[in-house]
Amino acid sequence: MSMQVIMAQALLGLNVGVFYAMLSLGLAVIFGLLNIINFAHGAMYMLGAFIALIGYSLLEQWFGISLQIGFWASLLVAPLIVGILGVLIERLFLKRLYDLDHIYGLLLTFGITLILQGLFANYFNVSGTPYPGQPESLSGVVNLGFMYFPTYRLFAIVFSLVVCFATWWVIEHTKLGSRLRAGVENPDLTQAFGLNVPRMVTLTFAFGAGLAGLAGVLAAPIYSVSPLMGADLIIVVFAVVVIGGMGSIMGAILSGLALGLVEGLTKVFYPPAASTVIFFLMVLVLLFRPAGLFGKEK
Amino acid sequence: MTNRILFIIMLVAGLTAPLYAYPVFVMDLLCFALFACAFNLLLGYAGLLSFGHAAFFGGAAYITGYVTKEWGFGPLLGILAGAAFAMVIGTIFGFLAIRRQGIYFAMVTLALAQIIYFLALQMPFTGGENGLQGIPRGQLFGLIDLNNSLSMYYFVFAIFLIGFGIIYRTINSPFGEVLQAIRENESRALSLGYDVDHFKLLAFVISATLAGLAGATKAIIFQFAALTSAHWQTSGEVILMTLVGGLGTIFGPVLGAITVGALSHELSAFGSWVQVILGTIFVVCVMVFRRGIVGEIQRLASRKQG
């Protein structure tokens, strides 16, 4: 087996890994403050991709608006819309569930997932619609010295990494982040110090949702846009989260990247196991380090 | 006392159902009712949310299909083989999942179940996306031909009653009491000297085995093991049935399975809108109807008395 094939698959794996990282980062941020797992995260990823698709090619046909939202604008618009949906979900529903067992948050977001998936499945082909809006400047391939790699995929990797690490930096090193961490540590005391914790909670949920939407836009030109594109992905991301442990932001990012890489390499060495390797790694982690690689033992 | 009356109603309704309803449809409901009861044992009484019960339901269906089709097992033996398979993977999944609690427990079971889903998709004998087809119904005890839909119906109803009976006995036993104690306050149960993990694991295995029993029976009825039975959406459906009927009530899951099953059947002409409607019911149940049908009735009844 040539080194080139391995490197190519590793890079493709890293490409998947950045999506895992972005999604598990969003889940971890939400879990930190709200203590719920957002099952709808995969559906929000799908929603992001569909907003890009609709904005690019269907606005006129559907709404009679002669406007085209290009790829670059979608990177801003889609997370914003998904974020607003996040605000609505948190304000209308989740807010009323905080005093109950945390599983109700999971069940609620599961219901929302079914609604979103069903809605889009009514109007779009389940096998996927290609996104036509990939910008000219990102088409073609780049020469990495040892191999050629699609420019767009390289862009998606770099862009996602920047977003992930910027999020980490904001949370760990800015005043805004320190308030957020205070809210995670002790919401009552933080509230007593005059910070508006409920608003922080809403915005955090919106931010996590927005990250999922952003990942969806980035994924649109690579995979075709389909109502079920987030359905199986979210379960892999759950496994990533169990492996990483939700204790740390950096942990979520690193385990997402690493597991994408592992999955990519499994495709080279033993293709049939590629779709399950992450689940088997989760089993190993549960056996030997139940709290997760970056989690804290309770 | 009310339980006894409800049980008699269920018995009579079940025995007479073929007179006024399409037997195959009622059999399907019975399988889902048993599945929901098994699930309820875990969530309603032990407080453990498994998001992976489709693995037992769907996995058992494939094994039953395989052994009856390829090895010539009879229907009863085939169903037992399916349930035994569910018991084995239930033991493994349970052992792994109880290492984490609450929301993590749900995520772990979901991820583990996805392994079974991919196996069902990829293994050579499963028929991939088409599912395992052409499963024979065969002869019960070599005497009763199950291709006759009435014989098949009463066979399925008997299996349902046995499964229901096991769950009822489990809940109303000292073991069931300890499970509820763990649900209410795990650390207190632990401090009272109960081996909490042992109880959780046993509850998980019983629940998985009976879910497998339901799935295995379904494979014989429809002569088909469907890939969708192993998909996480099926795990979601069984949660919904339990929730609609009433979490932690004996008859709730049966009623919930009938309600949701009948609803999906009625709405099947609407395509993907079924999902939207089921999702909406999910949201409504979680927001304002957490006790479910039976739970609300019990509340009203006790209010009238007190």
Coordinates of C-alpha atoms in Angstrom, one line a residue:
Chain A
M1 CA 0.0 0.0 0.0
S2 CA 1.5 3.3 -1.0
M3 CA 2.2 6.0 1.4
Q4 CA 0.1 8.4 -0.8
V5 CA -3.1 6.4 -0.4
I6 CA -2.6 6.4 3.4
M7 CA -1.9 10.2 3.5
A8 CA -4.9 10.9 1.2
Q9 CA -7.2 8.9 3.5
A10 CA -5.7 10.5 6.5
L11 CA -6.5 13.9 5.1
L12 CA -10.0 12.8 4.1
G13 CA -10.4 11.4 7.7
L14 CA -9.3 14.7 9.1
N15 CA -11.9 16.4 6.9
V16 CA -14.6 14.2 8.6
G17 CA -12.8 14.8 11.9
V18 CA -13.2 18.6 11.8
F19 CA -17.0 18.1 11.4
Y20 CA -17.0 15.7 14.4
A21 CA -14.9 18.3 16.3
M22 CA -17.3 21.2 15.5
L23 CA -20.4 19.1 16.4
S24 CA -19.0 17.7 19.6
L25 CA -17.7 21.1 20.6
G26 CA -21.2 22.5 20.3
L27 CA -22.6 19.6 22.3
A28 CA -20.0 20.1 25.0
V29 CA -20.6 23.8 25.3
I30 CA -24.3 23.3 25.6
F31 CA -23.9 20.4 28.0
G32 CA -21.6 22.5 30.2
L33 CA -24.2 25.1 30.9
L34 CA -27.5 23.5 30.3
N35 CA -26.8 19.9 31.3
I36 CA -28.7 18.6 28.4
I37 CA -27.7 16.7 25.3
N38 CA -29.0 18.2 22.2
F39 CA -30.3 15.3 20.1
A40 CA -31.3 17.8 17.4
H41 CA -27.7 18.7 16.8
G42 CA -27.6 16.5 13.8
A43 CA -30.8 18.0 12.5
M44 CA -29.4 21.5 13.0
Y45 CA -26.3 20.5 10.9
M46 CA -28.7 19.3 8.2
L47 CA -30.7 22.5 8.5
G48 CA -27.5 24.6 8.0
A49 CA -26.8 22.7 4.8
F50 CA -30.4 23.2 3.5
I51 CA -30.3 26.9 4.3
A52 CA -27.2 27.2 2.1
L53 CA -28.9 25.1 -0.7
I54 CA -32.2 27.0 -0.5
G55 CA -30.5 30.3 -0.3
Y56 CA -28.4 29.5 -3.4
S57 CA -30.9 28.0 -5.7
L58 CA -34.5 28.0 -4.5
L59 CA -35.3 31.5 -3.1
E60 CA -36.8 32.7 -6.4
Q61 CA -38.6 29.5 -7.2
W62 CA -40.1 29.1 -3.7
F63 CA -40.6 32.6 -2.4
G64 CA -40.4 34.7 -5.5
I65 CA -37.4 36.7 -4.1
S66 CA -34.9 37.3 -6.8
L67 CA -31.9 36.9 -4.5
Q68 CA -29.1 34.5 -4.4
I69 CA -27.2 33.9 -1.2
G70 CA -23.8 32.7 -2.1
F71 CA -21.5 30.3 -0.2
W72 CA -19.6 33.0 1.7
A73 CA -22.8 34.7 2.8
S74 CA -24.3 31.4 3.8
L75 CA -21.4 30.9 6.2
L76 CA -22.9 33.8 8.1
V77 CA -26.6 33.5 7.3
A78 CA -27.1 29.8 8.0
P79 CA -25.6 29.8 11.5
L80 CA -27.6 32.9 12.3
I81 CA -30.9 31.3 11.3
V82 CA -30.1 28.1 13.1
G83 CA -29.0 30.1 16.1
I84 CA -32.3 31.9 16.2
L85 CA -34.1 28.6 16.0
G86 CA -31.9 27.6 18.9
V87 CA -33.1 30.7 20.9
L88 CA -36.7 29.8 20.2
I89 CA -36.3 26.1 21.2
E90 CA -34.5 27.1 24.4
R91 CA -37.0 29.9 25.4
L92 CA -40.2 28.0 24.5
F93 CA -39.3 24.5 25.5
L94 CA -36.1 23.7 27.2
K95 CA -36.4 26.5 29.8
R96 CA -39.4 24.7 31.3
L97 CA -37.6 21.4 31.6
Y98 CA -34.5 22.4 33.7
D99 CA -36.0 21.3 37.0
L100 CA -36.8 17.9 35.6
D101 CA -34.7 14.9 35.0
H102 CA -32.1 15.7 32.3
I103 CA -33.5 12.9 30.1
Y104 CA -36.5 15.0 29.2
G105 CA -34.2 17.5 27.4
L106 CA -32.9 14.6 25.4
L107 CA -36.4 13.4 24.6
L108 CA -37.6 16.8 23.7
T109 CA -34.8 17.4 21.3
F110 CA -35.3 13.9 19.8
G111 CA -38.9 15.0 19.0
I112 CA -37.6 18.2 17.4
T113 CA -35.2 16.0 15.3
L114 CA -38.1 14.0 14.0
I115 CA -40.0 17.1 13.1
L116 CA -37.1 18.7 11.2
Q117 CA -36.2 15.6 9.4
G118 CA -39.8 14.8 8.4
L119 CA -40.3 18.4 7.2
F120 CA -37.4 18.3 4.9
A121 CA -38.0 14.7 3.8
N122 CA -41.3 16.0 2.3
Y123 CA -39.7 18.4 0.0
F124 CA -36.3 16.9 -0.8
N125 CA -35.0 13.7 -2.0
V126 CA -33.6 11.4 0.8
S127 CA -30.7 10.3 -1.4
G128 CA -29.5 13.9 -1.5
T129 CA -29.3 17.1 -3.7
P130 CA -25.9 18.4 -4.7
Y131 CA -25.0 21.9 -3.6
P132 CA -24.1 23.9 -6.7
G133 CA -22.7 27.0 -5.0
Q134 CA -19.1 26.0 -4.3
P135 CA -17.1 29.2 -5.1
E136 CA -14.9 29.2 -8.2
S137 CA -11.9 30.2 -6.0
L138 CA -12.1 27.0 -4.1
S139 CA -12.5 24.6 -7.0
G140 CA -9.7 22.4 -8.3
V141 CA -6.9 20.8 -6.4
V142 CA -3.8 22.1 -4.6
N143 CA -0.4 20.5 -4.7
L144 CA 0.7 19.7 -1.2
G145 CA 4.1 18.6 -2.3
F146 CA 3.5 14.9 -1.7
M147 CA 0.0 14.7 -3.2
Y148 CA -2.9 16.7 -4.7
F149 CA -5.8 17.5 -2.5
P150 CA -9.2 19.2 -3.4
T151 CA -8.9 22.9 -2.6
Y152 CA -12.3 23.0 -1.1
R153 CA -11.7 20.2 1.4
L154 CA -8.5 21.9 2.5
F155 CA -10.4 25.1 3.0
A156 CA -13.0 23.3 5.1
I157 CA -10.4 21.7 7.3
V158 CA -8.5 25.0 7.9
F159 CA -11.7 27.0 8.4
S160 CA -13.2 24.6 10.9
L161 CA -10.0 24.3 12.8
V162 CA -9.8 28.1 13.1
V163 CA -13.5 28.2 14.3
C164 CA -12.9 25.4 16.9
F165 CA -9.7 26.9 18.3
A166 CA -11.2 30.4 18.3
T167 CA -14.1 29.1 20.4
W168 CA -11.7 27.4 22.7
W169 CA -9.6 30.6 23.1
V170 CA -12.7 32.7 23.8
I171 CA -13.9 30.3 26.5
E172 CA -10.6 29.9 28.1
H173 CA -8.9 33.3 27.7
T174 CA -11.4 36.1 27.6
K175 CA -13.6 37.8 30.1
L176 CA -16.8 36.6 28.3
G177 CA -15.4 33.0 28.6
S178 CA -14.6 33.4 32.3
R179 CA -18.2 34.5 32.9
L180 CA -19.4 31.5 31.0
R181 CA -17.2 29.2 33.0
A182 CA -18.4 30.8 36.2
G183 CA -22.0 30.0 35.1
V184 CA -21.0 26.4 34.5
E185 CA -19.3 26.2 37.9
N186 CA -22.1 27.8 40.0
P187 CA -25.1 29.3 38.3
D188 CA -26.7 30.6 41.5
L189 CA -23.6 32.4 42.7
T190 CA -23.0 33.8 39.2
Q191 CA -26.5 35.1 39.1
A192 CA -26.0 36.7 42.5
F193 CA -23.0 38.6 41.2
G194 CA -25.3 40.3 38.8
L195 CA -24.7 38.3 35.6
N196 CA -27.8 37.4 33.6
V197 CA -27.5 33.6 33.7
P198 CA -30.7 32.8 31.9
R199 CA -29.7 35.0 29.0
M200 CA -26.3 33.3 29.0
V201 CA -27.9 29.9 28.8
T202 CA -30.1 31.0 25.9
L203 CA -27.1 32.4 24.0
T204 CA -25.0 29.4 24.7
F205 CA -27.6 27.1 23.3
A206 CA -27.9 29.4 20.2
F207 CA -24.2 29.4 19.8
G208 CA -23.9 25.6 19.9
A209 CA -26.8 25.3 17.4
G210 CA -25.1 27.9 15.2
L211 CA -21.9 25.9 15.2
A212 CA -23.9 22.9 14.0
G213 CA -25.4 25.0 11.3
L214 CA -22.0 26.3 10.2
A215 CA -20.7 22.7 10.0
G216 CA -23.7 21.9 7.8
V217 CA -22.9 24.8 5.3
L218 CA -19.2 23.6 5.2
A219 CA -20.4 20.0 4.5
A220 CA -22.9 21.0 1.8
P221 CA -20.4 21.1 -1.1
I222 CA -18.7 17.9 -0.1
Y223 CA -21.6 15.6 0.7
S224 CA -24.9 16.1 -1.1
V225 CA -27.5 17.8 1.0
S226 CA -30.1 15.3 2.4
P227 CA -32.7 15.3 5.1
L228 CA -31.0 12.4 6.8
M229 CA -27.4 13.7 6.5
G230 CA -27.3 14.5 10.3
A231 CA -29.2 11.4 11.4
D232 CA -26.4 8.8 11.6
L233 CA -23.7 11.4 12.1
I234 CA -25.1 12.6 15.4
I235 CA -24.8 9.1 16.9
V236 CA -21.1 8.9 15.9
V237 CA -20.7 12.3 17.5
F238 CA -22.4 11.0 20.7
A239 CA -19.8 8.2 20.7
V240 CA -17.1 10.8 20.2
V241 CA -18.4 12.7 23.2
V242 CA -18.5 9.6 25.3
I243 CA -14.9 8.8 24.3
G244 CA -13.6 12.3 24.9
G245 CA -15.7 13.0 28.0
M246 CA -17.5 16.2 28.2
G247 CA -15.3 17.8 30.8
S248 CA -13.2 19.9 28.5
I249 CA -13.6 22.0 25.4
M250 CA -10.2 21.1 24.1
G251 CA -11.0 17.5 24.8
A252 CA -14.1 17.6 22.6
I253 CA -12.1 19.2 19.7
L254 CA -9.1 16.9 19.9
S255 CA -11.2 13.7 20.2
G256 CA -13.3 14.8 17.2
L257 CA -10.2 15.3 15.1
A258 CA -8.5 12.1 16.2
L259 CA -11.5 9.9 15.7
G260 CA -12.1 11.3 12.2
L261 CA -8.5 10.4 11.5
V262 CA -8.9 6.9 12.9
E263 CA -12.0 6.4 10.8
G264 CA -10.2 7.6 7.6
L265 CA -7.3 5.2 8.2
T266 CA -9.7 2.3 8.9
K267 CA -11.1 2.8 5.5
V268 CA -7.6 2.0 4.1
F269 CA -6.8 -1.0 6.2
Y270 CA -10.1 -2.6 6.8
P271 CA -13.0 -0.9 5.0
P272 CA -15.9 -2.9 6.4
A273 CA -15.1 -1.7 9.9
A274 CA -14.9 2.0 9.0
S275 CA -18.5 2.7 10.0
T276 CA -18.2 1.0 13.4
V277 CA -14.6 1.6 14.5
I278 CA -15.6 4.6 16.6
F279 CA -18.2 2.6 18.4
F280 CA -15.7 -0.2 19.2
L281 CA -13.2 2.4 20.5
M282 CA -16.0 3.7 22.7
V283 CA -16.4 0.2 24.2
L284 CA -12.7 0.1 25.0
V285 CA -12.8 3.5 26.6
L286 CA -15.8 2.5 28.7
L287 CA -13.9 -0.6 29.8
F288 CA -10.7 1.1 30.8
R289 CA -11.5 4.7 31.4
P290 CA -15.2 5.0 31.9
A291 CA -15.2 8.8 32.5
G292 CA -13.7 9.4 29.0
L293 CA -10.2 10.4 27.9
F294 CA -10.5 14.0 29.0
G295 CA -13.3 13.6 31.5
K296 CA -13.0 13.9 35.3
E297 CA -13.7 10.9 37.5
K298 CA -16.6 11.7 39.8
Chain B
M1 CA -58.0 -4.4 42.3
T2 CA -58.1 -2.0 39.4
N3 CA -55.2 -3.9 37.9
R4 CA -57.2 -7.1 38.0
I5 CA -60.1 -5.4 36.2
L6 CA -57.8 -3.9 33.6
F7 CA -56.1 -7.3 33.1
I8 CA -59.5 -9.0 32.5
I9 CA -60.4 -6.3 30.0
M10 CA -57.1 -6.8 28.2
L11 CA -57.6 -10.5 28.2
V12 CA -61.1 -10.3 26.8
A13 CA -60.1 -7.7 24.2
G14 CA -57.1 -9.8 23.2
L15 CA -59.0 -13.0 22.9
T16 CA -61.8 -11.5 20.8
A17 CA -59.7 -9.2 18.7
P18 CA -59.7 -11.4 15.6
L19 CA -63.5 -11.1 15.4
Y20 CA -63.4 -7.4 14.7
A21 CA -59.9 -6.5 13.7
Y22 CA -57.4 -7.6 11.0
P23 CA -55.3 -10.2 12.9
V24 CA -51.9 -9.3 11.3
F25 CA -52.4 -5.7 12.4
V26 CA -53.3 -6.7 16.0
M27 CA -50.3 -9.1 16.1
D28 CA -48.1 -6.2 15.1
L29 CA -49.6 -4.1 17.9
L30 CA -49.0 -7.0 20.4
C31 CA -45.4 -7.2 19.4
F32 CA -44.9 -3.5 19.9
A33 CA -46.9 -3.6 23.2
L34 CA -44.6 -6.3 24.5
F35 CA -41.6 -4.3 23.3
A36 CA -42.9 -1.2 25.1
C37 CA -43.6 -3.1 28.3
A38 CA -40.1 -4.4 28.3
F39 CA -38.7 -1.0 27.7
N40 CA -40.9 0.4 30.4
L41 CA -39.4 -2.0 32.9
L42 CA -36.1 -0.3 32.4
L43 CA -37.1 3.4 32.1
G44 CA -40.3 3.4 34.2
Y45 CA -39.1 1.2 37.0
A46 CA -35.3 1.4 37.1
G47 CA -35.1 5.0 35.7
L48 CA -32.6 4.0 33.0
L49 CA -33.2 5.5 29.5
S50 CA -32.0 3.1 26.9
F51 CA -31.9 4.6 23.4
G52 CA -30.7 1.3 22.0
H53 CA -33.5 -1.1 22.4
A54 CA -34.0 -1.5 18.6
A55 CA -30.8 -3.5 18.7
F56 CA -32.5 -6.2 20.8
F57 CA -35.8 -6.0 18.9
G58 CA -34.3 -5.9 15.4
G59 CA -31.3 -8.1 16.2
A60 CA -33.4 -10.9 17.6
A61 CA -35.6 -10.8 14.5
Y62 CA -32.6 -11.5 12.3
I63 CA -31.4 -14.4 14.4
T64 CA -34.9 -15.9 14.5
G65 CA -35.2 -15.5 10.7
Y66 CA -31.8 -17.1 10.1
V67 CA -32.2 -20.2 12.3
T68 CA -35.7 -21.0 11.1
K69 CA -34.8 -20.4 7.5
E70 CA -31.3 -21.9 7.2
W71 CA -31.2 -24.4 10.1
G72 CA -34.8 -25.5 10.0
F73 CA -35.6 -24.5 13.6
G74 CA -39.4 -24.6 14.4
P75 CA -41.1 -21.3 15.2
L76 CA -41.0 -21.6 18.9
L77 CA -37.3 -22.7 19.0
G78 CA -36.5 -20.0 16.5
I79 CA -38.2 -17.3 18.7
L80 CA -36.3 -18.6 21.8
A81 CA -33.1 -18.4 19.8
G82 CA -33.8 -14.8 18.9
A83 CA -34.6 -13.9 22.5
A84 CA -31.5 -15.7 23.7
F85 CA -29.4 -13.6 21.3
A86 CA -31.0 -10.5 22.7
M87 CA -30.1 -11.7 26.2
V88 CA -26.5 -12.2 25.3
I89 CA -26.0 -8.8 23.6
G90 CA -28.2 -7.3 26.4
T91 CA -25.7 -8.6 29.0
I92 CA -22.8 -7.1 27.1
F93 CA -24.4 -3.8 26.4
G94 CA -25.8 -3.6 29.9
F95 CA -22.4 -4.3 31.4
L96 CA -20.9 -1.5 29.4
A97 CA -23.7 1.0 29.7
I98 CA -24.2 0.9 33.4
R99 CA -20.6 2.2 33.8
R100 CA -22.1 5.6 32.9
Q101 CA -25.2 7.3 34.3
G102 CA -28.1 9.4 33.2
I103 CA -27.7 11.1 29.8
Y104 CA -24.4 9.2 29.1
F105 CA -26.2 5.9 29.6
A106 CA -28.6 6.9 26.8
M107 CA -25.8 7.9 24.5
V108 CA -23.8 4.8 25.2
T109 CA -26.8 2.5 24.5
L110 CA -27.5 4.4 21.3
A111 CA -24.0 4.1 20.0
L112 CA -23.8 0.4 20.9
A113 CA -27.0 -0.3 19.1
Q114 CA -25.6 1.3 16.1
I115 CA -23.0 -1.5 15.9
I116 CA -25.9 -4.0 15.6
Y117 CA -27.5 -1.8 12.9
F118 CA -24.4 -1.8 10.8
L119 CA -23.9 -5.5 11.3
A120 CA -27.5 -6.0 10.1
L121 CA -26.6 -3.8 7.1
Q122 CA -23.3 -5.4 6.2
M123 CA -23.3 -9.1 7.2
P124 CA -23.6 -11.6 4.4
F125 CA -26.8 -13.3 5.6
T126 CA -28.9 -10.3 6.4
G127 CA -29.9 -9.2 2.9
G128 CA -28.6 -5.6 3.5
E129 CA -31.2 -2.9 3.0
N130 CA -33.8 -5.4 1.8
G131 CA -33.8 -7.2 5.1
L132 CA -34.0 -11.0 5.7
Q133 CA -36.9 -12.3 3.6
G134 CA -38.7 -15.5 3.2
I135 CA -38.8 -16.6 6.9
P136 CA -41.1 -19.7 7.3
R137 CA -43.9 -19.6 9.8
G138 CA -43.7 -23.4 10.2
Q139 CA -45.6 -25.7 12.5
L140 CA -45.9 -25.1 16.2
F141 CA -44.8 -28.3 18.0
G142 CA -44.9 -29.9 14.6
L143 CA -48.7 -30.0 14.9
I144 CA -50.3 -26.6 14.5
D145 CA -49.8 -24.8 11.1
L146 CA -49.0 -21.2 11.8
N147 CA -49.8 -20.2 8.2
N148 CA -53.3 -20.2 9.5
S149 CA -53.7 -16.6 10.7
L150 CA -55.9 -17.5 13.6
S151 CA -53.5 -20.1 15.0
M152 CA -50.7 -17.6 14.5
Y153 CA -52.7 -14.9 16.3
Y154 CA -53.4 -17.0 19.4
F155 CA -49.7 -18.1 19.4
V156 CA -48.6 -14.5 19.4
F157 CA -51.2 -13.5 22.1
A158 CA -49.9 -16.3 24.3
I159 CA -46.3 -15.1 23.9
F160 CA -47.5 -11.6 24.7
L161 CA -49.2 -12.8 27.9
I162 CA -46.2 -14.7 29.0
G163 CA -43.9 -11.7 28.4
F164 CA -46.4 -9.4 30.1
G165 CA -46.7 -11.8 33.0
I166 CA -42.9 -11.9 33.5
I167 CA -42.7 -8.1 33.5
Y168 CA -45.7 -7.9 36.0
R169 CA -44.0 -10.4 38.3
T170 CA -40.7 -8.7 38.1
I171 CA -42.2 -5.3 39.0
N172 CA -44.2 -6.6 41.9
S173 CA -41.4 -8.5 43.5
P174 CA -38.8 -7.5 46.0
F175 CA -36.4 -7.1 43.1
G176 CA -38.8 -4.6 41.5
E177 CA -39.1 -2.7 44.8
V178 CA -35.3 -2.4 44.9
L179 CA -35.3 -1.2 41.3
Q180 CA -37.7 1.6 42.2
A181 CA -35.6 2.5 45.2
I182 CA -32.6 2.9 42.9
R183 CA -34.7 5.0 40.5
E184 CA -35.8 7.3 43.4
N185 CA -32.4 7.6 45.1
E186 CA -29.5 5.6 43.9
S187 CA -27.0 6.6 46.5
R188 CA -29.5 5.8 49.3
A189 CA -30.1 2.4 47.8
L190 CA -26.3 1.9 47.7
S191 CA -25.9 3.0 51.3
L192 CA -28.6 0.5 52.3
G193 CA -26.3 -2.2 51.1
Y194 CA -27.8 -3.0 47.7
D195 CA -25.5 -3.9 44.9
V196 CA -26.9 -1.3 42.6
D197 CA -25.0 -2.2 39.5
H198 CA -26.1 -5.8 39.9
F199 CA -29.7 -4.8 40.0
K200 CA -29.4 -2.5 37.1
L201 CA -27.7 -5.1 35.0
L202 CA -30.3 -7.7 35.7
A203 CA -33.1 -5.3 34.9
F204 CA -31.3 -4.4 31.6
V205 CA -30.9 -8.1 30.7
I206 CA -34.6 -8.9 31.4
S207 CA -35.7 -5.9 29.4
A208 CA -33.4 -6.7 26.5
T209 CA -34.5 -10.3 26.4
L210 CA -38.2 -9.5 26.3
A211 CA -37.6 -6.8 23.7
G212 CA -35.9 -9.6 21.7
L213 CA -38.8 -11.9 22.3
A214 CA -41.1 -9.3 20.8
G215 CA -38.8 -8.7 17.8
A216 CA -38.4 -12.4 17.2
T217 CA -42.1 -13.0 17.2
K218 CA -42.6 -10.1 14.8
A219 CA -40.1 -11.8 12.3
I220 CA -42.2 -15.0 12.3
I221 CA -45.5 -13.0 11.8
F222 CA -44.3 -11.0 8.9
Q223 CA -41.9 -13.7 7.7
F224 CA -39.4 -10.8 7.3
A225 CA -36.7 -9.2 9.5
A226 CA -36.6 -5.5 8.5
L227 CA -33.5 -3.3 8.7
T228 CA -35.7 -0.5 10.1
S229 CA -36.4 -2.6 13.2
A230 CA -32.8 -2.3 14.1
H231 CA -32.6 1.5 13.4
W232 CA -32.5 4.1 16.2
Q233 CA -35.8 5.4 15.0
T234 CA -37.4 2.2 16.3
S235 CA -35.7 2.9 19.7
G236 CA -37.3 6.3 19.5
E237 CA -40.7 4.9 18.7
V238 CA -40.8 2.6 21.7
I239 CA -39.9 5.5 23.9
L240 CA -42.8 7.4 22.5
M241 CA -45.2 4.6 23.0
T242 CA -44.2 4.2 26.6
L243 CA -44.3 8.0 27.2
V244 CA -47.8 8.3 25.6
G245 CA -49.2 5.4 27.5
G246 CA -47.7 6.3 30.9
L247 CA -44.2 5.8 32.1
G248 CA -43.9 3.5 35.1
T249 CA -47.4 2.2 34.8
I250 CA -48.3 -1.5 34.2
F251 CA -50.8 -1.0 31.4
G252 CA -49.5 2.3 30.0
P253 CA -47.1 0.9 27.5
V254 CA -49.8 -1.5 26.1
L255 CA -52.2 1.4 25.6
G256 CA -49.4 3.6 24.2
A257 CA -48.3 1.0 21.7
I258 CA -51.9 0.6 20.5
T259 CA -52.3 4.4 20.3
V260 CA -49.1 5.1 18.4
G261 CA -49.4 2.0 16.3
A262 CA -52.9 2.8 15.2
L263 CA -52.0 6.4 14.6
S264 CA -49.0 5.5 12.4
H265 CA -51.2 3.0 10.5
E266 CA -53.9 5.6 9.9
L267 CA -51.4 8.3 8.9
S268 CA -49.3 6.0 6.7
A269 CA -50.7 7.7 3.6
F270 CA -49.2 11.0 4.5
G271 CA -45.6 9.9 4.0
S272 CA -43.0 11.9 5.8
W273 CA -45.7 13.9 7.6
V274 CA -46.0 10.9 9.9
Q275 CA -42.6 11.7 11.3
V276 CA -43.5 15.3 11.8
I277 CA -46.7 14.3 13.6
L278 CA -44.9 11.7 15.8
G279 CA -42.2 14.3 16.6
T280 CA -44.9 16.8 17.6
I281 CA -46.6 14.2 19.8
F282 CA -43.1 13.6 21.4
V283 CA -42.7 17.4 22.1
V284 CA -46.3 17.6 23.5
C285 CA -45.8 14.6 25.7
V286 CA -42.5 15.9 27.1
M287 CA -43.9 19.4 27.7
V288 CA -47.3 18.9 29.1
F289 CA -48.3 15.2 29.2
R290 CA -45.4 13.6 31.1
R291 CA -47.7 11.2 33.0
G292 CA -49.2 9.7 29.9
I293 CA -52.7 8.4 29.4
V294 CA -52.7 5.9 32.2
G295 CA -50.8 8.2 34.5
E296 CA -53.4 11.0 34.0
I297 CA -56.3 8.6 34.6
Q298 CA -54.7 7.4 37.8
R299 CA -54.2 11.0 38.9
L300 CA -57.8 11.9 38.2
A301 CA -59.0 8.8 40.0
S302 CA -57.0 9.4 43.1
R303 CA -58.1 13.1 43.1
K304 CA -61.8 12.0 43.0
Q305 CA -61.2 9.6 46.0
G306 CA -59.2 12.0 48.1

